[in-house]
PDB file of C-alpha atoms in Angstrom:
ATOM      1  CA  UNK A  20       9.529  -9.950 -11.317  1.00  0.00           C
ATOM      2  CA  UNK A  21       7.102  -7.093 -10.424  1.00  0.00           C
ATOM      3  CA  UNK A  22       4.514  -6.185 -12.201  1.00  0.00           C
ATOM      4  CA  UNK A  23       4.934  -2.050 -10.694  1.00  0.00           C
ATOM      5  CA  UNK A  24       8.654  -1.111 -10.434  1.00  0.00           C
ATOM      6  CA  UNK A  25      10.458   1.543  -8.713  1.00  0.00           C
ATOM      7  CA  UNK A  26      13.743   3.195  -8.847  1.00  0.00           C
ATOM      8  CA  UNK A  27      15.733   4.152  -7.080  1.00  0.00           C
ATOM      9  CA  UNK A  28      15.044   2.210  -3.944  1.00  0.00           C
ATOM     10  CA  UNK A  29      17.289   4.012  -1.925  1.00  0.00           C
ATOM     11  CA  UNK A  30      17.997   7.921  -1.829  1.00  0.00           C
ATOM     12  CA  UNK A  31      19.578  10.145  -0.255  1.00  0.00           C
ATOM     13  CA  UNK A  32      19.485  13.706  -0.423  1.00  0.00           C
ATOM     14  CA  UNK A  33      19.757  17.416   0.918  1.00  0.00           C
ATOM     15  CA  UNK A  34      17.420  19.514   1.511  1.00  0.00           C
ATOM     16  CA  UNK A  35      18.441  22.153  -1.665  1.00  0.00           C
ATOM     17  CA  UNK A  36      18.408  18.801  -3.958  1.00  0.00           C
ATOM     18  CA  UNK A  37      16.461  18.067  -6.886  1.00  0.00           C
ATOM     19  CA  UNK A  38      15.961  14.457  -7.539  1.00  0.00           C
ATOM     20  CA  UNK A  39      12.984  12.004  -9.205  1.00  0.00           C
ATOM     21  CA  UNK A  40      11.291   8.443  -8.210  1.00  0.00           C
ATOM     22  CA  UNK A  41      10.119   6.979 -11.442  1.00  0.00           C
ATOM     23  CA  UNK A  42       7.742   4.093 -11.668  1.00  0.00           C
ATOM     24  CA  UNK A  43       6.610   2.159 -14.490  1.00  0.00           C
ATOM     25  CA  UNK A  44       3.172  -0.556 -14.548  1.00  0.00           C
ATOM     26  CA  UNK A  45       3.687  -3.884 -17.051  1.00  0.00           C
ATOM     27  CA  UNK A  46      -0.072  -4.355 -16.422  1.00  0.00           C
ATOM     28  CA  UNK A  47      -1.646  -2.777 -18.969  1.00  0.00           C
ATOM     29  CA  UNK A  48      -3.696  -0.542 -16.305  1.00  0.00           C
ATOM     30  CA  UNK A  49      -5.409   3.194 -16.301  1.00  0.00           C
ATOM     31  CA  UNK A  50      -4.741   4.047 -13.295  1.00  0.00           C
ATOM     32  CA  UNK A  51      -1.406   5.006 -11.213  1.00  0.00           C
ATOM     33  CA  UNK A  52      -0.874   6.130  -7.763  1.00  0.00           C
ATOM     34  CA  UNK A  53       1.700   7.662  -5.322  1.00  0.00           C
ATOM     35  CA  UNK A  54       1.364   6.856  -1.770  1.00  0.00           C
ATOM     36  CA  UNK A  55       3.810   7.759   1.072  1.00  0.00           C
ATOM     37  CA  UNK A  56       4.424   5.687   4.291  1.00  0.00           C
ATOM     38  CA  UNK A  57       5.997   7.101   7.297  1.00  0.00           C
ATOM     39  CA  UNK A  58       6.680   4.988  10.809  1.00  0.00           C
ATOM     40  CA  UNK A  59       3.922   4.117  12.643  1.00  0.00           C
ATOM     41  CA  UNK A  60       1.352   5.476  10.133  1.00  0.00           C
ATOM     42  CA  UNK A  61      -1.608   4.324   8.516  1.00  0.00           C
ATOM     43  CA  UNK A  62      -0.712   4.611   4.454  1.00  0.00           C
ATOM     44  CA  UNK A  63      -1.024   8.131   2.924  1.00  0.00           C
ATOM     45  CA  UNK A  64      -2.483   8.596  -0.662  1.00  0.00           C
ATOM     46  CA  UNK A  65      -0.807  11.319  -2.349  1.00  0.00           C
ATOM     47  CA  UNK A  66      -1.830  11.827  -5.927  1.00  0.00           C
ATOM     48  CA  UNK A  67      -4.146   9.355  -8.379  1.00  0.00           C
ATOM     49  CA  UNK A  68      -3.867   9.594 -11.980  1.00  0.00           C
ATOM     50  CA  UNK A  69      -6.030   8.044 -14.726  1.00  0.00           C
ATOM     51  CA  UNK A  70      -4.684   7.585 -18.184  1.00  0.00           C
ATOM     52  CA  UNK A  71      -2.430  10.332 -17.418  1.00  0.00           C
ATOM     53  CA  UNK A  72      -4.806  13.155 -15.996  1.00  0.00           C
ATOM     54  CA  UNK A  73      -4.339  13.616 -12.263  1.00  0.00           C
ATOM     55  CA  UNK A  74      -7.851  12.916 -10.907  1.00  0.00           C
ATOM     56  CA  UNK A  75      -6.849  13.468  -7.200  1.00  0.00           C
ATOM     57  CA  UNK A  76      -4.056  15.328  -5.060  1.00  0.00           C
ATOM     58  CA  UNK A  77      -4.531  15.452  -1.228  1.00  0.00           C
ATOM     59  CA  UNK A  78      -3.046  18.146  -0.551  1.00  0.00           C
ATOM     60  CA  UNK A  79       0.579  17.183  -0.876  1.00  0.00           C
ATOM     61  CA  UNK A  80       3.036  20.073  -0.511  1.00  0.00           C
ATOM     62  CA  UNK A  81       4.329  21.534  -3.649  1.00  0.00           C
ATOM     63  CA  UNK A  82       7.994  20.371  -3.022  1.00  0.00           C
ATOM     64  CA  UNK A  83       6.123  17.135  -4.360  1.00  0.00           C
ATOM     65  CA  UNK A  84       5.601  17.317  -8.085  1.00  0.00           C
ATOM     66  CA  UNK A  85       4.109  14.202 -10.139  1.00  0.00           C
ATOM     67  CA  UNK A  86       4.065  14.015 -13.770  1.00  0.00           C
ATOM     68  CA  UNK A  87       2.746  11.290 -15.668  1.00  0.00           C
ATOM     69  CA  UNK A  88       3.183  11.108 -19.465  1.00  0.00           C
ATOM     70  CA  UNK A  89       2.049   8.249 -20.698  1.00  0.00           C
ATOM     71  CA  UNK A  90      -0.242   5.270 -18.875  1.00  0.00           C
ATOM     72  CA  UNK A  91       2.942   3.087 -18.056  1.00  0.00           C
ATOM     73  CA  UNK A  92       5.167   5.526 -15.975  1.00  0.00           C
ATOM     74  CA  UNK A  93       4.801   7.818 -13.273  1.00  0.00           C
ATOM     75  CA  UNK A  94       7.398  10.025 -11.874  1.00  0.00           C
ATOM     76  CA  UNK A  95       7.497  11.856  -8.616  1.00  0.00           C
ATOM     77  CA  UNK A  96      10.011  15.056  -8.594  1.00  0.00           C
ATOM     78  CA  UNK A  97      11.282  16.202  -5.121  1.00  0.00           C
ATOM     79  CA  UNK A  98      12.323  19.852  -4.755  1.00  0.00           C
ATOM     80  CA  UNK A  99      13.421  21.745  -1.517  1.00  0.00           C
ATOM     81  CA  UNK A 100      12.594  18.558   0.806  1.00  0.00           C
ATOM     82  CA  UNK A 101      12.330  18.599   4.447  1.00  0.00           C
ATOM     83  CA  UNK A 102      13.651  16.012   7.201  1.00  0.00           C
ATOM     84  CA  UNK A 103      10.321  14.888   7.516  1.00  0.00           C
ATOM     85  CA  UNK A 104       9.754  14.169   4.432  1.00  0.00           C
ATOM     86  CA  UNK A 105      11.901  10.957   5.024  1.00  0.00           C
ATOM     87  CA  UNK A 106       9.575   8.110   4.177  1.00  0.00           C
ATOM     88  CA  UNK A 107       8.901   4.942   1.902  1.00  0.00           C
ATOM     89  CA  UNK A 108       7.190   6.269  -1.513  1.00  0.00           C
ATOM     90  CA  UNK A 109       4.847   3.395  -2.651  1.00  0.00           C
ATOM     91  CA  UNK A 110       3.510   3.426  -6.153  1.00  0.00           C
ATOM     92  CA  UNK A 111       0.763   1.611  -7.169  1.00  0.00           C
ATOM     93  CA  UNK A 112      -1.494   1.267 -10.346  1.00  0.00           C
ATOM     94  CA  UNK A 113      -4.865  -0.583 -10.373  1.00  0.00           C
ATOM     95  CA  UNK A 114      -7.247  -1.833 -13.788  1.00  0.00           C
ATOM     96  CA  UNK A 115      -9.541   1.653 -13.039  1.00  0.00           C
ATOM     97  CA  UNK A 116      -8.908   4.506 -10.700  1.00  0.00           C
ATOM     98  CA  UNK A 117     -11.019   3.328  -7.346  1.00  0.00           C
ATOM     99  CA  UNK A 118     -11.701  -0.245  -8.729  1.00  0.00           C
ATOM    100  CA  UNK A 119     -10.073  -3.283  -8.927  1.00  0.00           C
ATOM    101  CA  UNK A 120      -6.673  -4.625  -7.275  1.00  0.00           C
ATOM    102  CA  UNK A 121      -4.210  -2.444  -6.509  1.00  0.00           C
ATOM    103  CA  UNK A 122      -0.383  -3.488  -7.326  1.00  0.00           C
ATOM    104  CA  UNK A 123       2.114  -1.827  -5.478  1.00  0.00           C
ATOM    105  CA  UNK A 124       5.839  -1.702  -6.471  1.00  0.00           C
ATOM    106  CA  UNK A 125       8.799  -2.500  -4.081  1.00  0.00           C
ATOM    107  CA  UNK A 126       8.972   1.280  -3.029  1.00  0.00           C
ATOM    108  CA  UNK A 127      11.700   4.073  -3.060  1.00  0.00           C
ATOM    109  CA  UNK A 128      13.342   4.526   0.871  1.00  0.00           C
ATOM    110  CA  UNK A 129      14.030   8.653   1.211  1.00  0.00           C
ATOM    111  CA  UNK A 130      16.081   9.612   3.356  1.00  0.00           C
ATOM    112  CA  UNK A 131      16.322  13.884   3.515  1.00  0.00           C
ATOM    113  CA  UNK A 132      19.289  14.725   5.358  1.00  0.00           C
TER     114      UNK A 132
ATOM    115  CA  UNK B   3     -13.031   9.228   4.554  1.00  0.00           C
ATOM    116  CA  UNK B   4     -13.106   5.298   5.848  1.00  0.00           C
ATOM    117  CA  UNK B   5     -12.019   4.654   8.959  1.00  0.00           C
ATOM    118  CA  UNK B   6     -10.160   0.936   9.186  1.00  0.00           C
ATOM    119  CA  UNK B   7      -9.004  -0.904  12.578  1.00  0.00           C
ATOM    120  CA  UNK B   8      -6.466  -3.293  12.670  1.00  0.00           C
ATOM    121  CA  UNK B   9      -6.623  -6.024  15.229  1.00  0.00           C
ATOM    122  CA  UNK B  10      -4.483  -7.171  17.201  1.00  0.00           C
ATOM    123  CA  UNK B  11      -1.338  -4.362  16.571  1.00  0.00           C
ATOM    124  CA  UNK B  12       0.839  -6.550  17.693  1.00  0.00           C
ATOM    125  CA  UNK B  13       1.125 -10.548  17.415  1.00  0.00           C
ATOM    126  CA  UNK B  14       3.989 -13.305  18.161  1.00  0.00           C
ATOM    127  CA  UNK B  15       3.526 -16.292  17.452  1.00  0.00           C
ATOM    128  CA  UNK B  16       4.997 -20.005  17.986  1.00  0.00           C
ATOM    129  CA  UNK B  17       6.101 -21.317  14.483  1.00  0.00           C
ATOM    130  CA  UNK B  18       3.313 -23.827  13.528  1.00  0.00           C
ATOM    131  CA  UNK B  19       0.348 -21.912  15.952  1.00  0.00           C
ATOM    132  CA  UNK B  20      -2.608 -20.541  13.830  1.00  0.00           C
ATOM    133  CA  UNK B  21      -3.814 -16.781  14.218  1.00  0.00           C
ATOM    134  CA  UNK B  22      -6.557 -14.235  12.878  1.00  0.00           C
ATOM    135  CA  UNK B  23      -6.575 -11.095  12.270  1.00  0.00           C
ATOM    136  CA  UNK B  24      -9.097  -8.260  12.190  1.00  0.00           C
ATOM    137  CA  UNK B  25     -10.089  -5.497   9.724  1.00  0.00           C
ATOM    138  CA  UNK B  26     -13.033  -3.235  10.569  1.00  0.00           C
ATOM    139  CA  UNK B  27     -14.733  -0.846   8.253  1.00  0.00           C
ATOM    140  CA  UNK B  28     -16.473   2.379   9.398  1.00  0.00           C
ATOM    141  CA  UNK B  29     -18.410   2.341   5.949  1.00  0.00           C
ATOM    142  CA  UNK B  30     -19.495   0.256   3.133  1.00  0.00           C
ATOM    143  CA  UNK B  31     -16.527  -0.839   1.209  1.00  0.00           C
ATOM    144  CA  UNK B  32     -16.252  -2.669  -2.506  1.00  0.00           C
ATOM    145  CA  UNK B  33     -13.114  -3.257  -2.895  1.00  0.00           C
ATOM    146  CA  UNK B  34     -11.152  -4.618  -0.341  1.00  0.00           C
ATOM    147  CA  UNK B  35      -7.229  -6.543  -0.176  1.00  0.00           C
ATOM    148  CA  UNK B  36      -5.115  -7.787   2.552  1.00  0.00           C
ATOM    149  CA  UNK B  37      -1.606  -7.161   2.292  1.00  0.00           C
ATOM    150  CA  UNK B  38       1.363  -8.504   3.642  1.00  0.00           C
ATOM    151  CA  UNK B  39       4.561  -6.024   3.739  1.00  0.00           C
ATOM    152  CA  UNK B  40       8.031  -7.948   3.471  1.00  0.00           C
ATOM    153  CA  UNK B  41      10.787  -6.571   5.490  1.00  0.00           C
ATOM    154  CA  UNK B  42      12.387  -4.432   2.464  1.00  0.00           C
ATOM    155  CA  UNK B  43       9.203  -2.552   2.356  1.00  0.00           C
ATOM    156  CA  UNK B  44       7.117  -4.457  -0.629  1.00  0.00           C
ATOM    157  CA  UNK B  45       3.136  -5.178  -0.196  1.00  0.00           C
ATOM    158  CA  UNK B  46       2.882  -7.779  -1.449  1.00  0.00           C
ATOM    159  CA  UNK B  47      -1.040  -9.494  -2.618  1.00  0.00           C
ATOM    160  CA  UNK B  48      -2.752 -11.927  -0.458  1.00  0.00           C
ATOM    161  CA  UNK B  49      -6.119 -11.446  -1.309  1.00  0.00           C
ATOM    162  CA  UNK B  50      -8.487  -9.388  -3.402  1.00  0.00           C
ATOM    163  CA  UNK B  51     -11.625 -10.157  -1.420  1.00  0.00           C
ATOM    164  CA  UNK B  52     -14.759  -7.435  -1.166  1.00  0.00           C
ATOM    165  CA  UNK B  53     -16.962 -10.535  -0.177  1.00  0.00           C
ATOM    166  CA  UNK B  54     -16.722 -13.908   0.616  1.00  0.00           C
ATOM    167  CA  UNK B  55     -13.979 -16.612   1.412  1.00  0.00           C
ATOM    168  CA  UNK B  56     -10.970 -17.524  -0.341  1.00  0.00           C
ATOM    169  CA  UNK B  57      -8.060 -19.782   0.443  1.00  0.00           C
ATOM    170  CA  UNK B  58      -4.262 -19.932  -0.890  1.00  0.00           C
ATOM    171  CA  UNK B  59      -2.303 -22.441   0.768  1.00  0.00           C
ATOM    172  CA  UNK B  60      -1.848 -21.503   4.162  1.00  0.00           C
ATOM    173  CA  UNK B  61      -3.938 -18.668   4.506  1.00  0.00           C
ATOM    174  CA  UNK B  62      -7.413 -17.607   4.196  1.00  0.00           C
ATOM    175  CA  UNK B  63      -9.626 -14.520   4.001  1.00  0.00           C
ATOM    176  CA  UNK B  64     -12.807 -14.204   5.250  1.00  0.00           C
ATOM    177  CA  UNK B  65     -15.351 -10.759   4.390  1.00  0.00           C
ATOM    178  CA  UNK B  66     -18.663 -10.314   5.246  1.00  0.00           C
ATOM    179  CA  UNK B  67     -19.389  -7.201   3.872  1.00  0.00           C
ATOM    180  CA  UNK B  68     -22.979  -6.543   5.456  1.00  0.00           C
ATOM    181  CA  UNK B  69     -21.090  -6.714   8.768  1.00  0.00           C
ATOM    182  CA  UNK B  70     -18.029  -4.261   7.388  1.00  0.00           C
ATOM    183  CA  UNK B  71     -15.642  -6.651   8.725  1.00  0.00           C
ATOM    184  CA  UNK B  72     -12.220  -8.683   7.482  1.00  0.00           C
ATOM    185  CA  UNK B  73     -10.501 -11.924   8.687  1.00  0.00           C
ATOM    186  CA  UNK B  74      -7.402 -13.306   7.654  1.00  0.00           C
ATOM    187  CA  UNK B  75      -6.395 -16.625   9.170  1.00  0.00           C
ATOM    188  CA  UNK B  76      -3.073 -17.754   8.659  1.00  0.00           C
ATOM    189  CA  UNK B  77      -2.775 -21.755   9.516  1.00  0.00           C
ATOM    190  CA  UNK B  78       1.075 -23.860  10.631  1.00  0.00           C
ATOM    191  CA  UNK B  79       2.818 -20.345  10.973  1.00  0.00           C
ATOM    192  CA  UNK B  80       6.316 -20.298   9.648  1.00  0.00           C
ATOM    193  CA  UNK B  81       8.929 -17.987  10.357  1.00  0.00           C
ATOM    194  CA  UNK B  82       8.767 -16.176   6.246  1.00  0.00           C
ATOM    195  CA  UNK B  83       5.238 -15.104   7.651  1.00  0.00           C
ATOM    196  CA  UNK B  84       6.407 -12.711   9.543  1.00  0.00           C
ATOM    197  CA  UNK B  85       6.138  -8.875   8.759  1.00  0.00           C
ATOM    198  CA  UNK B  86       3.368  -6.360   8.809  1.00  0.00           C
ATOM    199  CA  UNK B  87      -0.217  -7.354   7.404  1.00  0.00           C
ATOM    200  CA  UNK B  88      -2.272  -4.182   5.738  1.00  0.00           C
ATOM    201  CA  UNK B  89      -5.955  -4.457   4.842  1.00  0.00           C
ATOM    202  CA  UNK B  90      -7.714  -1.838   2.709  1.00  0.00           C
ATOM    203  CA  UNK B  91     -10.886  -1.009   1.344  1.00  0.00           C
ATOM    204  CA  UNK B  92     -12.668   1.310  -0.785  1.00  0.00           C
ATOM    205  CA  UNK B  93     -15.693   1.866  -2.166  1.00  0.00           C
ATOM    206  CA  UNK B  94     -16.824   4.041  -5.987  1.00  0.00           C
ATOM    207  CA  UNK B  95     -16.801   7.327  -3.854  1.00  0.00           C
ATOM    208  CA  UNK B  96     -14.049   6.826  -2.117  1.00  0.00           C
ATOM    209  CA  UNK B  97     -10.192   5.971  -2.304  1.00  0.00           C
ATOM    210  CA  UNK B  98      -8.687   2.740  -1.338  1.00  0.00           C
ATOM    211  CA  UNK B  99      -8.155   3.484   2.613  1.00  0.00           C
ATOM    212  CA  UNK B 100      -5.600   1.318   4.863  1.00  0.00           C
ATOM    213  CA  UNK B 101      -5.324   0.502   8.618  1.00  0.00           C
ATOM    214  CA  UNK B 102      -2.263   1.125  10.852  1.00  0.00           C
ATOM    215  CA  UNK B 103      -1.533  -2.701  10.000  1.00  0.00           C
ATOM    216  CA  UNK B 104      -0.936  -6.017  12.625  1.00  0.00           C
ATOM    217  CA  UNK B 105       2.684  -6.556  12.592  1.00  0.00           C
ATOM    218  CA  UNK B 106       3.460  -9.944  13.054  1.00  0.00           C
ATOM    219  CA  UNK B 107       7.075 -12.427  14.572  1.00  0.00           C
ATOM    220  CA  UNK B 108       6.377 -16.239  14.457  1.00  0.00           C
ATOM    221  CA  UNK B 109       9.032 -17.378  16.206  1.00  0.00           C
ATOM    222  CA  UNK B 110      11.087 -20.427  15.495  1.00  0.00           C
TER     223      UNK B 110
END
């Protein structure tokens, strides 16, 4: 069993569709991450959050929305997606944003039709 | 940001051959990992090495940080080794960065 887990790990949707990736840390750490992997691609930090404030957003569209409301859990809400948007979401949390070893969860496959 | 190259890209391998491969920094980094990605899309922890050498079974990670460099060696290749390895590295001004990754086939 994970330490970092994700759900769903498949999704499908359209582009007018609202859906959510939730992710929750058993590790007792501060900080949480979003990162998004596309083919061929180097890894792509999204947002960073520590103890629930957002510390860092690289300039991710707005159609991507996190919220985080508590240390454990981490949700990413899609809006209005595009085709390209089709990727693996990777979340990750680590002891202290920018230090220690990162965990990474088994990811969420979108697919935006 | 950090710049990080993967070496080779590519690699297949012989089940039982032994390989290394690469991670260079273009800065300073203080926290570094290798990763290794399993075919449903998990990274899954190797090593959590910003200096040093460390060993776990088969494998073994090499950094010498001065130098802004990474090895992982991987000994008696078997087939379960196969998928994409991922290093990354950070430092306290930075975020963790990754490369493009080596994907590896040992063959049987």
């Amino acid at each position: 069993e994970t330490g970092v887990t994700q759900t769903p790990r498949h999704l499908v949707m359209g582009m007018t569709n609202k859906k959510s990736l939730k992710c929750e840390q058993h590790l007792g750490h501060n900080a949480m991450y979003w990162y998004k992997q596309s083919a061929k691609k180097p890894l792509e930090l999204m947002f960073v959050y520590s103890l629930e404030e957002r510390v860092e957003n690289n300039s991710v569209p707005s159609r991507f929305s996190p919220e985080c409301p508590n240390s454990s859990h981490l949700f990413l809400h899609l809006h209005t997606l595009q085709p390209e948007d089709s990727a693996l979401y990777l979340c990750a949390s680590s002891p202290g944003v920018r230090t220690g070893e990162l965990f990474f969860g088994e990811g969420s496959r979108l697919t935006v039709l | 940001g950090i710049q990080v190259e993967q070496s080779p890209p590519d690699l297949i391998l012989q089940e039982g051959a032994n390989s290394t491969l690469r991670c260079n920094f273009s800065d300073s980094v203080n926290n570094l990992q290798w990763f290794h990605q399993n075919p449903w899309g998990q990274l899954i922890n190797l090593f959590y090495i910003p200096s040093g050498t460390k060993q776990n079974g088969r494998l073994s990670a090499t950094t010498v940080a001065t130098e802004r460099y990474s090895l992982l060696y991987i000994s008696s290749s078997q087939t379960t080794d196969s998928g994409v390895y991922f290093c990354a590295g950070g430092n306290t001004g930075n975020q963790f960065y990754f490369g493009t990754g080596t994907s590896l086939t040992v063959i049987p």
